[in-house]
CSV table of C-alpha atoms in Angstrom, one decimal:
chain,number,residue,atom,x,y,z
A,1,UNK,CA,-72.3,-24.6,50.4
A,2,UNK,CA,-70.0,-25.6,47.6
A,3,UNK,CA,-67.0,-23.2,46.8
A,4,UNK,CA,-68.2,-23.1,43.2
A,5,UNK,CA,-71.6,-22.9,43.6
A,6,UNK,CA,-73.5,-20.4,41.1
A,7,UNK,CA,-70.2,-20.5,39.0
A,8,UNK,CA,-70.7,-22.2,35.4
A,9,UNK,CA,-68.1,-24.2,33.9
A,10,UNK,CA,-66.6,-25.3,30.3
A,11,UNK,CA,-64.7,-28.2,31.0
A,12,UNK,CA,-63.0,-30.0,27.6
A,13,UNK,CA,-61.6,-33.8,28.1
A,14,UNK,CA,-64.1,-34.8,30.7
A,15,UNK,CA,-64.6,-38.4,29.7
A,16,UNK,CA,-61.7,-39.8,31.3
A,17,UNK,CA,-58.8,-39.2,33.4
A,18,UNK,CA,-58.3,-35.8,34.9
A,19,UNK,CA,-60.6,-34.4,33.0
A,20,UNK,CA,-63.1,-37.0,34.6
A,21,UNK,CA,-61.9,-36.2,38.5
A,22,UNK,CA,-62.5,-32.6,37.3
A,23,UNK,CA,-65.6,-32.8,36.3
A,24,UNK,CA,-66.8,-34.6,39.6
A,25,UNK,CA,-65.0,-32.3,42.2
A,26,UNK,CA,-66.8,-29.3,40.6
A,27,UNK,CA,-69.9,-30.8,40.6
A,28,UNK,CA,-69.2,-31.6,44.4
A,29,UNK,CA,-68.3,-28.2,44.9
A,30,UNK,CA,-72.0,-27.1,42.9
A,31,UNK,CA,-71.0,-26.1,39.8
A,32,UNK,CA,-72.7,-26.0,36.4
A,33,UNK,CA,-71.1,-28.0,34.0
A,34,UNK,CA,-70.9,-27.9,29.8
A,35,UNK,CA,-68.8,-31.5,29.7
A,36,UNK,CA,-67.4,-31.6,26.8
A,37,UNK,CA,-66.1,-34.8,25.0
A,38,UNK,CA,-64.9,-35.3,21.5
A,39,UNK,CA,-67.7,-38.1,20.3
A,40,UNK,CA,-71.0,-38.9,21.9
A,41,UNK,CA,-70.9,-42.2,24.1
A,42,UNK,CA,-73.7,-43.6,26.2
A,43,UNK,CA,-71.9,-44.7,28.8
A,44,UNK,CA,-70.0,-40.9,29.5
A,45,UNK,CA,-73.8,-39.7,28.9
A,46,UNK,CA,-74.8,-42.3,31.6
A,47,UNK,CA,-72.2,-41.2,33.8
A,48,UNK,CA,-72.6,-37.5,33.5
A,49,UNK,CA,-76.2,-38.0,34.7
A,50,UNK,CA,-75.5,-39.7,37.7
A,51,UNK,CA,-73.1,-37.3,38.5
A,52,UNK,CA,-75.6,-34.7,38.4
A,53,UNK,CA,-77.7,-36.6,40.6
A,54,UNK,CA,-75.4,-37.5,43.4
A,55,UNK,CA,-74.3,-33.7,43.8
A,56,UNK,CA,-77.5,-32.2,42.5
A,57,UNK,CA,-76.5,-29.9,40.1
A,58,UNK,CA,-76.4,-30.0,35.9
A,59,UNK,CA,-74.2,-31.5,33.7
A,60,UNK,CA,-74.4,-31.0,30.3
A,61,UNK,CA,-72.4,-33.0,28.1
A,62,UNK,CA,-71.5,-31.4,24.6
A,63,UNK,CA,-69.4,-33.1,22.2
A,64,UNK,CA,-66.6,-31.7,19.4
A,65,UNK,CA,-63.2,-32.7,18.5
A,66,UNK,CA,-60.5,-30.2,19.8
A,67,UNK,CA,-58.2,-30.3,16.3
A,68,UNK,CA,-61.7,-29.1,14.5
A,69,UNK,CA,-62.3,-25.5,14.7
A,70,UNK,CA,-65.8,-25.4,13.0
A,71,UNK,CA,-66.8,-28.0,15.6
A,72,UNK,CA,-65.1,-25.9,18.4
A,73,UNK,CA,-67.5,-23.0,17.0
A,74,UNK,CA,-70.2,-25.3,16.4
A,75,UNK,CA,-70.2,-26.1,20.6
A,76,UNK,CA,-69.9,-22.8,21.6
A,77,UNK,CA,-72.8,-21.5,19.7
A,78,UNK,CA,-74.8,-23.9,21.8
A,79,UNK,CA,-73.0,-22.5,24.9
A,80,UNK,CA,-73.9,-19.1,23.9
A,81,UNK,CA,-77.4,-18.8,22.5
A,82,UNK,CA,-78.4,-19.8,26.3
A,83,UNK,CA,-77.3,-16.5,26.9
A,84,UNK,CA,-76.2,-17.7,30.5
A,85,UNK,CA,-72.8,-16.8,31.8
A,86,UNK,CA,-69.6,-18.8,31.6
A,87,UNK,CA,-67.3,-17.9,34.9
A,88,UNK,CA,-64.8,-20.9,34.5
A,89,UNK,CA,-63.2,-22.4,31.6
A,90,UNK,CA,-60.8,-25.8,31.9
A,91,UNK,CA,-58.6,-26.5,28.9
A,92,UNK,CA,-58.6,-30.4,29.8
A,93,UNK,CA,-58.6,-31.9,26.7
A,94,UNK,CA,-54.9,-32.9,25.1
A,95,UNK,CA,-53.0,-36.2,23.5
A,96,UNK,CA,-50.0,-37.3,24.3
A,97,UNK,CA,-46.7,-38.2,21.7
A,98,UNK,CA,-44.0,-39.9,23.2
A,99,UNK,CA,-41.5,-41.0,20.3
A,100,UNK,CA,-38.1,-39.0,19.3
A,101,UNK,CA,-38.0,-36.3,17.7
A,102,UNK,CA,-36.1,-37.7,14.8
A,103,UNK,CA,-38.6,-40.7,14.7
A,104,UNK,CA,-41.6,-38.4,14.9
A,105,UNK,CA,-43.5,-37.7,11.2
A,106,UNK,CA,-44.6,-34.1,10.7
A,107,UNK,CA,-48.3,-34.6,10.8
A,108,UNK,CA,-48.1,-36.1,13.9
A,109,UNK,CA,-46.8,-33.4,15.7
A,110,UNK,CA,-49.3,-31.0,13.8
A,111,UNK,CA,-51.8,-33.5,15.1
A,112,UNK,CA,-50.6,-32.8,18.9
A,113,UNK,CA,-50.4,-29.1,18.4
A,114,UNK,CA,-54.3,-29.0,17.1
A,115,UNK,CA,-55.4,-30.8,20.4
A,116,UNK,CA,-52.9,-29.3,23.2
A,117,UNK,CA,-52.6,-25.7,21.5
A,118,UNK,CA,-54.5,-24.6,18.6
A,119,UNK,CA,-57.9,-26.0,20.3
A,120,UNK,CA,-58.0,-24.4,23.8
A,121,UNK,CA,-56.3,-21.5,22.1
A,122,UNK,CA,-59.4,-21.1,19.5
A,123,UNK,CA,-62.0,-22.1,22.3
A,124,UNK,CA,-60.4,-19.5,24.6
A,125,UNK,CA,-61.0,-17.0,22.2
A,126,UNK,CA,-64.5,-18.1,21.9
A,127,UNK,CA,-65.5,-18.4,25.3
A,128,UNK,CA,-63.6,-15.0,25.8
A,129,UNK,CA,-66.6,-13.2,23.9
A,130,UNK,CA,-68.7,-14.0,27.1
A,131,UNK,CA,-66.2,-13.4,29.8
A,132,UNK,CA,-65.4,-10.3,28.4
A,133,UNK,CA,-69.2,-8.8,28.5
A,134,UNK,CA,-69.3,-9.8,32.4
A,135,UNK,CA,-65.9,-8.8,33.0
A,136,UNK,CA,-64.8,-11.5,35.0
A,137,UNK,CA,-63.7,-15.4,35.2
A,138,UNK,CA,-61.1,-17.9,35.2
A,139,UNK,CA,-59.4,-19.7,33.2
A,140,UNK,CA,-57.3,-22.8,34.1
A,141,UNK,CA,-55.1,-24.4,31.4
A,142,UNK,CA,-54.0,-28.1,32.0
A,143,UNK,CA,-50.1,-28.2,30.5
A,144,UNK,CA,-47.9,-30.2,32.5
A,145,UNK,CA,-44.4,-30.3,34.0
A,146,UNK,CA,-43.4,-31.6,30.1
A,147,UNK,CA,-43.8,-28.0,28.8
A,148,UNK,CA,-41.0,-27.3,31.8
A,149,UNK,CA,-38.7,-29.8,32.1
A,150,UNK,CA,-36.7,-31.8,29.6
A,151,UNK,CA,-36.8,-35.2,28.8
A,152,UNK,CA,-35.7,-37.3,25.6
A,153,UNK,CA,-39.0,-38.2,23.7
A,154,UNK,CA,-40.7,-35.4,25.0
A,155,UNK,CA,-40.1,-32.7,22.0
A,156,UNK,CA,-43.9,-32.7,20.7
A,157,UNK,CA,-45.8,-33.1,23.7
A,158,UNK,CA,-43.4,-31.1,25.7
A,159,UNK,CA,-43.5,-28.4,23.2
A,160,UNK,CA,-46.9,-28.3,22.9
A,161,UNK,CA,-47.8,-27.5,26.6
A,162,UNK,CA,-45.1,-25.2,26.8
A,163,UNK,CA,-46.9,-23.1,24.1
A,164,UNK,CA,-49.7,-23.1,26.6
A,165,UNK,CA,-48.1,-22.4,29.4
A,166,UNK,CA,-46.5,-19.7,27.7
A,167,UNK,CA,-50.3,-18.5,25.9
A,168,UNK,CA,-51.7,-18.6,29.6
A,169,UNK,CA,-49.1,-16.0,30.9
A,170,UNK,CA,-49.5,-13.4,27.9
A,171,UNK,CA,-53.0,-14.3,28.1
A,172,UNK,CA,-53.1,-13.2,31.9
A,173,UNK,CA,-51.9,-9.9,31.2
A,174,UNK,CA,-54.3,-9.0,28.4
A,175,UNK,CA,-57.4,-9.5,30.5
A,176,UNK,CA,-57.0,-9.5,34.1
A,177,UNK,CA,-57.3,-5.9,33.8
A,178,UNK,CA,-61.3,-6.5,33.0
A,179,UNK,CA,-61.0,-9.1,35.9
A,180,UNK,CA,-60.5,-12.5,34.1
A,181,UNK,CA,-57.8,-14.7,35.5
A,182,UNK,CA,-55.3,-17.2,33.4
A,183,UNK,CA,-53.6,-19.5,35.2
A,184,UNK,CA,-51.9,-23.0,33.7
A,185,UNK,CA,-51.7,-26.3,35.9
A,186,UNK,CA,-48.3,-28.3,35.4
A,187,UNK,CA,-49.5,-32.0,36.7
A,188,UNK,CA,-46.3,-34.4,36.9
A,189,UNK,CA,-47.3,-38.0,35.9
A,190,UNK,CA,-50.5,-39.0,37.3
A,191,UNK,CA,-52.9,-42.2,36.9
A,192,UNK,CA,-54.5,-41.8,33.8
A,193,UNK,CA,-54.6,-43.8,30.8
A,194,UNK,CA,-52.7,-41.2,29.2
A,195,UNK,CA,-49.5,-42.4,31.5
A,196,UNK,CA,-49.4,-45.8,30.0
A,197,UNK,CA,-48.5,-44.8,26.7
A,198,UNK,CA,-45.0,-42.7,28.5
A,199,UNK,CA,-44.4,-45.8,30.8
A,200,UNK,CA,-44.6,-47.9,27.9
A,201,UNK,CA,-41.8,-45.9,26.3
A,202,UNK,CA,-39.4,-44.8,29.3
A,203,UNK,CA,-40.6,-47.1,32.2
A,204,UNK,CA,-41.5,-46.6,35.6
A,205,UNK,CA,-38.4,-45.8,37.2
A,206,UNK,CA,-37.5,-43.1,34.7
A,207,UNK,CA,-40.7,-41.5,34.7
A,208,UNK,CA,-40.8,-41.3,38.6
A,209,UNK,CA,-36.9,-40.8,39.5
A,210,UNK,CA,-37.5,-36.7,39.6
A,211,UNK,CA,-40.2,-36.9,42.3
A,212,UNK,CA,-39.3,-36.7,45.9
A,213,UNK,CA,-42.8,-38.5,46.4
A,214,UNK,CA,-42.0,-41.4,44.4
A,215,UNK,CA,-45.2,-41.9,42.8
A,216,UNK,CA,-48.0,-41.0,40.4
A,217,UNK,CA,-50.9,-38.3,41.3
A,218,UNK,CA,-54.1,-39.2,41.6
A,219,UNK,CA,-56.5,-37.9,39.0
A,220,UNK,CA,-58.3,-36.2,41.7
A,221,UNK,CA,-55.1,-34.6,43.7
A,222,UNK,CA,-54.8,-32.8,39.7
A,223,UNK,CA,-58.3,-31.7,39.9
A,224,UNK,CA,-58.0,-29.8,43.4
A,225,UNK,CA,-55.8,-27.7,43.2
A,226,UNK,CA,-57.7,-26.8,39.0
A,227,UNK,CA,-60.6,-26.1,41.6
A,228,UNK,CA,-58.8,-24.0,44.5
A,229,UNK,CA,-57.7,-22.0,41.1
A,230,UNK,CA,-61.0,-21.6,39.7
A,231,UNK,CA,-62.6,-20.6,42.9
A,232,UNK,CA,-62.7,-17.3,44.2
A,233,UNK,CA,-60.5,-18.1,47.2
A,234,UNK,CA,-57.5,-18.2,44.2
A,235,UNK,CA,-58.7,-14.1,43.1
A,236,UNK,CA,-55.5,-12.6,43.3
A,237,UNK,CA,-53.5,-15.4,41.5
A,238,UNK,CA,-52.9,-14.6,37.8
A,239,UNK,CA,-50.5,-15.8,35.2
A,240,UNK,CA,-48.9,-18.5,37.1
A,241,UNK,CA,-47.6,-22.2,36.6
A,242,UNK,CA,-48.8,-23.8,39.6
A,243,UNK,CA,-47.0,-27.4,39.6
A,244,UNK,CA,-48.9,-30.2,41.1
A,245,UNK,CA,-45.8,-32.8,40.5
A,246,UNK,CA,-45.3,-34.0,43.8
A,247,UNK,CA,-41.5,-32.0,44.6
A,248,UNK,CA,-39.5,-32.1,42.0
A,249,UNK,CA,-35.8,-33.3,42.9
């Protein structure tokens, strides 16, 4: 029996990357899945249903941009007239910005906060309606070590997932009392598409000369420890930063 199973999940950004890995471990572990992408594509629609039929379970993909609240509302009305619960929510879904600050133009860095804050803030809220009636669940936000550490080009993104990091810790300490947990996971750099754009600006050797493992994480080593967290063998761990970065030196 899977860890997850009879759990129902919201999991945003699960086209690609970790979001993808996620996606497929809960599945493995027999959840039910919203998988939510920001436009329709055959091929993740393709995907998705294999998925579902390898593991046996459902996947339902849903689709709305992250830095559009009326979409964002839009989604979860089709989340919630199934009147079905919702024990697990993944705030996946993010961009990166890897320029200095000085270089960086205003509406690009109110373009990152809409997708890494704003979005999963406003969806939170939303999904909060139904996790309030059961009282219980778990949220997971995906920052990363960005929103801790400091690095030169890293003044949007960074700042971006340290506004969630610090959202999933005030957040914790609202609701656990009606038994929701809020955790945030810090990946360091990991395998994703997403990576390239960093490696292109700082290079390898920067971007891995902090880890005492000396490489990238897997997509799927990022989505583990998002599904020890959402599991109920994580329900006494609230409000934390768990960093999956591979030792920090």
């Amino acid at each position: 029996m899977g860890i997850l199973q009879g759990k129902t999940a919201v999991i945003t950004g699960a086209n690609r990357g970790i979001g993808r890995a996620v996606v497929e471990q809960f599945a493995k572990e027999e959840a039910k899945i919203w998988a939510c992408a920001r436009k329709y594509n055959g091929e993740f629609e393709s995907d998705m249903t294999e998925l579902a039929e390898k593991y046996n379970t459902e996947i339902i993909p849903l689709y709305f941009d992250m830095a559009i609240e009326a979409e964002i509302k839009e989604a979860f009305k089709q989340i919630y007239k199934t009147r079905e619960t919702v024990d697990i929510l993944v705030n996946m879904a993010g961009v990166v910005n890897a320029t200095l600050f000085q270089m960086t133009p205003m509406h690009e860095i109110r373009d990152v906060f809409e997708t890494n804050f704003f979005g999963p803030v406003y969806l939170t809220q939303c999904i909060l309606k139904i996790m309030s009636r059961q009282r219980r669940g778990a949220i997971i936000n995906v920052a990363s070590i960005s929103g801790i550490d400091v690095n030169p080009t890293n003044c949007t993104y960074g700042s971006s997932k340290a506004a969630l990091i610090h959202f999933s810790k005030v957040l914790a300490s609202e609701v656990g009392k009606i038994g929701i947990r809020v955790n945030a996971v810090a990946p360091g750099p990991t395998e994703t598409d997403m990576i390239k754009t960093v490696q292109n600006v700082v290079g390898d050797d920067h971007l891995l000369e902090r880890c005492a493992m000396e490489r990238c994480a897997t997509p799927q080593e990022i989505a583990d420890a998002i599904v020890y967290l959402a599991s109920d063998y994580a329900s006494f761990i609230n409000g934390q930063v768990i960093r999956v970065d591979g030792g920090s030196k």
